[in-house]
Coordinates of N, CA and C in Angstrom, one line a residue:
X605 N -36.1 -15.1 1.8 CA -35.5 -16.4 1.4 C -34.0 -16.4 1.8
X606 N -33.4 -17.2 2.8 CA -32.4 -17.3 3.5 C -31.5 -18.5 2.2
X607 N -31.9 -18.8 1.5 CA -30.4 -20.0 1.0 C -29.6 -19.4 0.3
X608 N -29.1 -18.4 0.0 CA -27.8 -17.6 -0.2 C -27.4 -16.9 0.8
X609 N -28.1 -17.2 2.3 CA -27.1 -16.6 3.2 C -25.5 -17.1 3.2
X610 N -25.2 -17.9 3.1 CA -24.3 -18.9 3.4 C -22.5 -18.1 2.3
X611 N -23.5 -18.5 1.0 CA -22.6 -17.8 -0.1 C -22.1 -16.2 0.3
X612 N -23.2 -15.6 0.4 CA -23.1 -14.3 1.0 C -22.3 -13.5 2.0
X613 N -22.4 -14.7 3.1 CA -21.3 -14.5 4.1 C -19.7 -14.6 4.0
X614 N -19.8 -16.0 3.4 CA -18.8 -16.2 3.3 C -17.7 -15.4 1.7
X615 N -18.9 -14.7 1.3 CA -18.4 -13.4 -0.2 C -17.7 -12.0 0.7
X616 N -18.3 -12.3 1.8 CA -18.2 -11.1 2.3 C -17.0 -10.8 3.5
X617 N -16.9 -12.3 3.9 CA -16.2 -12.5 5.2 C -14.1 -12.8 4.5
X618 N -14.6 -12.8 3.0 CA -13.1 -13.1 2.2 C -13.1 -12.2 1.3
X619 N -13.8 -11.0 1.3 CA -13.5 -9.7 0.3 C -12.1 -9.4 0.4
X620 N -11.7 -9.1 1.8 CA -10.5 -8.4 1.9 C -9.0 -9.3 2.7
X621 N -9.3 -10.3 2.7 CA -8.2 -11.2 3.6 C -7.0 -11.3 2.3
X622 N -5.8 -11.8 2.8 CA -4.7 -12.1 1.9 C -5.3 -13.3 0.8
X623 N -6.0 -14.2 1.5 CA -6.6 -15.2 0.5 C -7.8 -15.8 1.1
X624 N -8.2 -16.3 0.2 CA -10.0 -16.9 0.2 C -9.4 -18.0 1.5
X625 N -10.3 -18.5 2.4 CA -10.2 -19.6 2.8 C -10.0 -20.8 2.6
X626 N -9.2 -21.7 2.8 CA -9.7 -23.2 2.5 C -10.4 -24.1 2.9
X627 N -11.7 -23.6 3.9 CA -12.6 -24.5 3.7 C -14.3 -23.8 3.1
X628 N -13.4 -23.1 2.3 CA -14.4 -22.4 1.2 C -13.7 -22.9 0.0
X629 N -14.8 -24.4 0.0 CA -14.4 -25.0 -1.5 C -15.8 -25.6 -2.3
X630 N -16.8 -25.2 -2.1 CA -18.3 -25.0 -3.2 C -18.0 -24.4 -4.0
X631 N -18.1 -24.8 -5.2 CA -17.9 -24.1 -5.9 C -18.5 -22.6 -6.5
X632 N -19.8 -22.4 -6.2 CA -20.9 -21.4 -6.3 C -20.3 -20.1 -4.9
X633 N -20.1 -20.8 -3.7 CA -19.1 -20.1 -3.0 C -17.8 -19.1 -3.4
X634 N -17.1 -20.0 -3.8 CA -16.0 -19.9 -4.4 C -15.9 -18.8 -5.5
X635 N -16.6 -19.0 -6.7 CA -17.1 -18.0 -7.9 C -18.0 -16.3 -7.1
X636 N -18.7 -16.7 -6.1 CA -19.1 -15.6 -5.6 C -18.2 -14.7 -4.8
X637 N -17.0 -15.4 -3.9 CA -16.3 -15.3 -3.2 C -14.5 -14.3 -3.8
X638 N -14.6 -14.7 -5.1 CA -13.5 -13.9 -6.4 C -14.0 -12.8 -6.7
X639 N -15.4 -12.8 -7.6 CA -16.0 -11.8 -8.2 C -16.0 -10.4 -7.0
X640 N -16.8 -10.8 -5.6 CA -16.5 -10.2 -4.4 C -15.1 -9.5 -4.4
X641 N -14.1 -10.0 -4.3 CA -12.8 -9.3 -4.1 C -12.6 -8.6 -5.2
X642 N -12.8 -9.1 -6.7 CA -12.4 -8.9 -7.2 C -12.8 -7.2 -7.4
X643 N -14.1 -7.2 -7.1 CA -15.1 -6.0 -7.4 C -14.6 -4.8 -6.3
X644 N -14.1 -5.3 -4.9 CA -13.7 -4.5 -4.1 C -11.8 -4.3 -4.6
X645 N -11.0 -4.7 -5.2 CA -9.7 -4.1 -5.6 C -10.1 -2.7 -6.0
X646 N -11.2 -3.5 -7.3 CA -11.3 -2.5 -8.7 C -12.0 -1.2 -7.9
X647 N -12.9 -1.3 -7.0 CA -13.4 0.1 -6.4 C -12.1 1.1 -5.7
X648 N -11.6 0.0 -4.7 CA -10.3 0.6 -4.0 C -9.4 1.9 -5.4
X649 N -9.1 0.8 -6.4 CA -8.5 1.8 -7.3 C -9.3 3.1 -7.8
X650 N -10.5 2.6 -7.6 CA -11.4 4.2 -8.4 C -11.6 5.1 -7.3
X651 N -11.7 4.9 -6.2 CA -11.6 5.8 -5.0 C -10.3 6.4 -4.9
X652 N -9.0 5.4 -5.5 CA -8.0 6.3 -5.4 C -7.8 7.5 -6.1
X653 N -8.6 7.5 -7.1 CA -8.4 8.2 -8.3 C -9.4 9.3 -8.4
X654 N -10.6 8.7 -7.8 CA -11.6 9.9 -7.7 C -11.0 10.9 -6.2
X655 N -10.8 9.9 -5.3 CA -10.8 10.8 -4.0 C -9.4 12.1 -4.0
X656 N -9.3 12.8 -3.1 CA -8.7 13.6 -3.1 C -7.3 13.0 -2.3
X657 N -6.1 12.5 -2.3 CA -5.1 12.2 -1.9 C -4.8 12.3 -0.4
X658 N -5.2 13.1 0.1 CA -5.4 13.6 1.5 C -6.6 12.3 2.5
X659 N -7.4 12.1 1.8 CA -8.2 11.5 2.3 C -7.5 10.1 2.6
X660 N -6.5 9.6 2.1 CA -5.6 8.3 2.2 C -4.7 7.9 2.7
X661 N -3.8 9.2 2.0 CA -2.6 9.0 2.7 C -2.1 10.3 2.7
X662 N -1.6 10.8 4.2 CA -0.8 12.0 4.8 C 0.3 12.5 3.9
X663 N 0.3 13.6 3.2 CA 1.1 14.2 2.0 C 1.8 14.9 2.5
X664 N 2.2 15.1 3.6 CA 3.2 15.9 4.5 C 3.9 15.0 4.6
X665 N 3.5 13.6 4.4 CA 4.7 12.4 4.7 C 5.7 12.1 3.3
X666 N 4.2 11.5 2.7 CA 4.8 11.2 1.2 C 5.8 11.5 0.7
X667 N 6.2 12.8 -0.2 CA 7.4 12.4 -0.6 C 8.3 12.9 0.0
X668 N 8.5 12.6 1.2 CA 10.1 11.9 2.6 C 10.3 10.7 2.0
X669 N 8.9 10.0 2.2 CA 9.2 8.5 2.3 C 10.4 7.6 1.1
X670 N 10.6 6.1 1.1 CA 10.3 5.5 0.5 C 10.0 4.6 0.4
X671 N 9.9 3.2 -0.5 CA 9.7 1.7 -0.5 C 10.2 0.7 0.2
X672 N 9.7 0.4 1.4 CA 10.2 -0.3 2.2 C 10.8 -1.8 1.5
X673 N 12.2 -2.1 2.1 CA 12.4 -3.4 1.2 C 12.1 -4.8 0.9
X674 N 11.1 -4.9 2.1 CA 10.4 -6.1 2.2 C 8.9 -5.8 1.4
X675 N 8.6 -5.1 1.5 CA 7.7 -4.5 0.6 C 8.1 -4.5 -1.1
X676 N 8.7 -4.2 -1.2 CA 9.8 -3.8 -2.6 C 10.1 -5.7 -3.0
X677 N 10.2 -6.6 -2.1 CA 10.8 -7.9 -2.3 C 9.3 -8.7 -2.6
X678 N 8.2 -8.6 -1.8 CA 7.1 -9.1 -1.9 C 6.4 -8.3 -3.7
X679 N 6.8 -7.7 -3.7 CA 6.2 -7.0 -4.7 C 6.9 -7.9 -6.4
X680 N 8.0 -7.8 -6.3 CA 8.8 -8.0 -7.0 C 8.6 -9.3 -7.5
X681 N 8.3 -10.3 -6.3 CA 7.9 -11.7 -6.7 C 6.3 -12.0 -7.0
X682 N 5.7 -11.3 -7.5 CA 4.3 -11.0 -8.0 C 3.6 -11.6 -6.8
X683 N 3.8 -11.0 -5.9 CA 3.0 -11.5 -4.6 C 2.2 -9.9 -4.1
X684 N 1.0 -10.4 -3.3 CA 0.4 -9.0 -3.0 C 0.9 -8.7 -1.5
X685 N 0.9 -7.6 -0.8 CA 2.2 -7.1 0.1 C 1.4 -7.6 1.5
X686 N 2.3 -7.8 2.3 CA 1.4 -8.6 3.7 C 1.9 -7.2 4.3
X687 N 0.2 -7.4 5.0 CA 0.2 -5.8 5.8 C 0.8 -5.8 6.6
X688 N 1.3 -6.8 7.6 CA 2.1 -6.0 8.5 C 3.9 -5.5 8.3
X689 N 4.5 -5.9 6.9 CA 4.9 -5.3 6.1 C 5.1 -3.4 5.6
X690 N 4.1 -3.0 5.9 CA 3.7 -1.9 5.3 C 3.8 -1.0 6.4
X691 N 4.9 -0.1 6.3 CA 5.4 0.5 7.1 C 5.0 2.3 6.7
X692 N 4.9 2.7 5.6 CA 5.1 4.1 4.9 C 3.8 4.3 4.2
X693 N 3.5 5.1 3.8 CA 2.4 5.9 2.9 C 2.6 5.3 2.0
X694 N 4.1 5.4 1.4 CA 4.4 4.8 -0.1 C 4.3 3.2 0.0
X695 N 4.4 2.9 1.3 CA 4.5 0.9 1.3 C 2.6 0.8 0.8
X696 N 2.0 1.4 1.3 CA 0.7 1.5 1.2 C 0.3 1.7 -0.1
X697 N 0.6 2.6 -1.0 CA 0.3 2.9 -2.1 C 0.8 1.3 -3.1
X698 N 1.8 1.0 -2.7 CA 2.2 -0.2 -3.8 C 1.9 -1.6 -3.3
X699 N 1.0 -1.8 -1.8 CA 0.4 -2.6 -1.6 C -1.3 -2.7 -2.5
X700 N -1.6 -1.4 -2.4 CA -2.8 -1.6 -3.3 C -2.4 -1.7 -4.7
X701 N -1.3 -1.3 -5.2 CA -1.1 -1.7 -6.9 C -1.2 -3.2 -6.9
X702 N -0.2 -3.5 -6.2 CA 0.0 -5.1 -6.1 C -1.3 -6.4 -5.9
X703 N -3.0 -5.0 -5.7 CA -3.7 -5.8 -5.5 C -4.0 -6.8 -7.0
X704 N -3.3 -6.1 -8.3 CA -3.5 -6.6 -9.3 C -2.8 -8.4 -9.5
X705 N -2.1 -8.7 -8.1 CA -1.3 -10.1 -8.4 C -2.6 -10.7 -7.8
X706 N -3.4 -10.4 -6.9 CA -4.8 -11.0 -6.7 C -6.1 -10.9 -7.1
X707 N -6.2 -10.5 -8.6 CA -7.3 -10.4 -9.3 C -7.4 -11.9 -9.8
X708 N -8.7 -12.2 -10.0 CA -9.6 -13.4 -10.7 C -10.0 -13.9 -11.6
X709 N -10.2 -12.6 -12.5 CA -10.9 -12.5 -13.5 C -10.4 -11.6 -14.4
X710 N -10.2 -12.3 -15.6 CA -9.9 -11.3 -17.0 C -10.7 -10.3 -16.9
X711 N -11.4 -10.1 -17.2 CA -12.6 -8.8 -16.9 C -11.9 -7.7 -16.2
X712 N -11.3 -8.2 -14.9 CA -11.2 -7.3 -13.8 C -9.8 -6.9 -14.5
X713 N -8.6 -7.5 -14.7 CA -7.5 -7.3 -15.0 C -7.7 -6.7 -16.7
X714 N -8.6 -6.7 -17.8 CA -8.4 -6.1 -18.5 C -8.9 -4.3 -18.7
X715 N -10.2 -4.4 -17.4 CA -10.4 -2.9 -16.8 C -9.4 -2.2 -16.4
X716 N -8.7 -2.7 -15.9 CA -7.3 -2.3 -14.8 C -6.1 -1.7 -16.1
X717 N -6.5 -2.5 -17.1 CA -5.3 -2.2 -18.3 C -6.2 -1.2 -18.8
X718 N -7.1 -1.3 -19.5 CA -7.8 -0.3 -20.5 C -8.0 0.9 -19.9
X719 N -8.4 1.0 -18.5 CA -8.5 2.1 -17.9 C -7.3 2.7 -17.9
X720 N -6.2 2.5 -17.5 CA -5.2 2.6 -16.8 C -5.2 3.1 -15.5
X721 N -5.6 2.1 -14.8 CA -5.3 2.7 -13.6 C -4.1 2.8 -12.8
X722 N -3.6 1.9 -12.9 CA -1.9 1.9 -12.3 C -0.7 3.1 -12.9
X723 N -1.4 3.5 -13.6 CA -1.0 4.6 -14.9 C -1.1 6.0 -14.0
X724 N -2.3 5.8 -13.7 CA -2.9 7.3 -13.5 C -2.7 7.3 -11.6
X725 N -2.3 6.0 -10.8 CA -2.6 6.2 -9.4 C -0.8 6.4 -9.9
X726 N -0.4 6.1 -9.8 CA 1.3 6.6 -9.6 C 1.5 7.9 -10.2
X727 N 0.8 8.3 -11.5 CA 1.2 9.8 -12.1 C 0.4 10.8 -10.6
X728 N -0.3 10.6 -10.4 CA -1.5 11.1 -8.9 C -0.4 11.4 -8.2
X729 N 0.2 10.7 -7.6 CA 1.3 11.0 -6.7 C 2.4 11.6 -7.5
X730 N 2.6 12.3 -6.6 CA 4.0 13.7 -7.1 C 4.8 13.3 -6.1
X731 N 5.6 12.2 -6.2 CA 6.4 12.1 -5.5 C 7.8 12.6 -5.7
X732 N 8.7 13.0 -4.5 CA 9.8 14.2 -5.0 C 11.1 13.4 -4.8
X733 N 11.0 12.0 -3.9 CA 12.2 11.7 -4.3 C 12.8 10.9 -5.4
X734 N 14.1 10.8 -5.5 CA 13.8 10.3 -6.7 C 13.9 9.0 -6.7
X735 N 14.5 8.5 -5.4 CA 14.5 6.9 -5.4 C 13.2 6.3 -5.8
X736 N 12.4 6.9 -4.6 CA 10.6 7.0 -4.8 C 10.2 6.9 -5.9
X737 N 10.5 7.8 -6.8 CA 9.3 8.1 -7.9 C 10.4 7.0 -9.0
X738 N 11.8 6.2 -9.0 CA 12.0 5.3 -9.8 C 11.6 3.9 -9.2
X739 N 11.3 3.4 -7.9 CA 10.8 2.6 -7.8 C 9.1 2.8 -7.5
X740 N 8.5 3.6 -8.1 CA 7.2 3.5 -8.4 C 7.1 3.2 -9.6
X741 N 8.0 3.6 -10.4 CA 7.5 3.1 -11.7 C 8.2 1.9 -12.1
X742 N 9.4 1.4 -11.6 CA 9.9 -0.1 -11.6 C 8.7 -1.0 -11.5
X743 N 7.6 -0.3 -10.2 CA 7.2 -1.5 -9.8 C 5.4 -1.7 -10.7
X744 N 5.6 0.0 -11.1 CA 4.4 -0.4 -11.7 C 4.1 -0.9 -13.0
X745 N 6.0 -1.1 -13.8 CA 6.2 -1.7 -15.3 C 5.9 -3.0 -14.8
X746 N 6.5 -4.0 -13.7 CA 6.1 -4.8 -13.3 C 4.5 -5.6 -13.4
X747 N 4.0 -4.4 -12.1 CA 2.2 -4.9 -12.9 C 1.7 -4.7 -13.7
X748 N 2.1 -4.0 -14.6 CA 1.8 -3.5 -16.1 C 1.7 -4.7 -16.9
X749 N 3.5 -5.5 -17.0 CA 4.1 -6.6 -17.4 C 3.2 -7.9 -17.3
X750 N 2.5 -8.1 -15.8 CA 2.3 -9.2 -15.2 C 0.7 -9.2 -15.7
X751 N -0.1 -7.7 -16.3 CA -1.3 -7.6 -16.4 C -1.4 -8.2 -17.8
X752 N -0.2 -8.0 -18.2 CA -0.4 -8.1 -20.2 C -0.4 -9.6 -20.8
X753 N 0.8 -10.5 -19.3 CA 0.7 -11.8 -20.0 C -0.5 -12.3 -19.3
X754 N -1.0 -11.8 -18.4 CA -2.6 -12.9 -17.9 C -3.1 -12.4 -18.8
X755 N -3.5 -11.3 -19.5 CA -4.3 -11.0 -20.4 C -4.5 -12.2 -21.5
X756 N -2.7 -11.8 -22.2 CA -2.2 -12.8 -23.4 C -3.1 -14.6 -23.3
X757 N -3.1 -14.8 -21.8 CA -3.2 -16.3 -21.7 C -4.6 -16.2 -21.7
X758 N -5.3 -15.0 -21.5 CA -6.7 -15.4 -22.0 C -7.6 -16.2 -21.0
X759 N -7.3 -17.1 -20.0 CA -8.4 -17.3 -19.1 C -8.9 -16.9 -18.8
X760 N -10.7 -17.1 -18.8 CA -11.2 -16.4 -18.0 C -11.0 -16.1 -16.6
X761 N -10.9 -16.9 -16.0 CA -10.7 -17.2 -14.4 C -9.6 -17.3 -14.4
X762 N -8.3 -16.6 -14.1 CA -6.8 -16.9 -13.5 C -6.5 -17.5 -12.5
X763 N -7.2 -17.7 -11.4 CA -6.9 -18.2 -10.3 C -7.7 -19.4 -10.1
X764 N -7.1 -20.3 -9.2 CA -7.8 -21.1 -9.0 C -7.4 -22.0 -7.2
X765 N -8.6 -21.3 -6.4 CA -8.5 -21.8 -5.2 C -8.1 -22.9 -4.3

């Protein structure tokens, strides 16, 4: 049976773009097309956490690096980091935190709190400088901050395409 090809593709073809399309406006689309991303952040964060650090990002670099400042600026304004932006191991790391400014669903953002994962991907990295390791945690009080009041407001759905 082919009549959810359509949904399907188009779930699949906006898992990982900066944003859903706009001429993805069905609604059944649409709801398929959140849940989709939404389910691919939340993995990204458990592979960060299960996988071994090496597998991600080069630790011979890491803590040299730090937070690029357009990176650091995009972040800041509860925006999620535009890749070509993302200059460093560490720009990379706080581009996936920041996937939490693009979550959909209460569900997804209260996993993200209860678990802690932003908690546990930043303690993960042993980062040695110190600029580094105080703007990782600047930025992760931030999504911490930003997870607690979507929480507070209770929608189910936070976004709306």
């Amino acid at each position: 049976d082919n009549q959810y090809d359509e949904i399907i593709k188009k779930a699949i073809l906006n898992h990982n773009k900066n944003e859903i399309d706009s001429n993805v406006t069905e609604e059944r689309e649409l709801l398929h097309c959140k849940i989709i991303r939404d389910a691919d952040k939340l993995d990204i964060y458990k592979v960060i956490l299960i996988d071994s650090l090496e597998t991600t990002y080069p630790l011979d670099k890491y803590p040299k690096e730090s937070v690029s400042k357009s990176v650091k600026e995009e972040f800041i304004q509860n925006r999620i980091v535009t890749h070509s932006n993302v200059k460093t191991c560490v720009d990379l790391l706080v581009a996936e935190i920041a996937f939490v400014f693009d979550i959909n669903y209460l569900y997804s953002l209260e996993k993200i709190n209860n678990e802690k994962y932003l908690e546990k991907i930043v303690d993960k990295f042993d980062a040695k400088d110190q600029q580094t390791i105080n703007d990782l945690k600047e930025l992760k009080n931030i999504a911490e901050k930003y997870i607690e009041e979507k929480i507070k407001e209770g929608k189910k759905c936070l976004k709306n395409y």
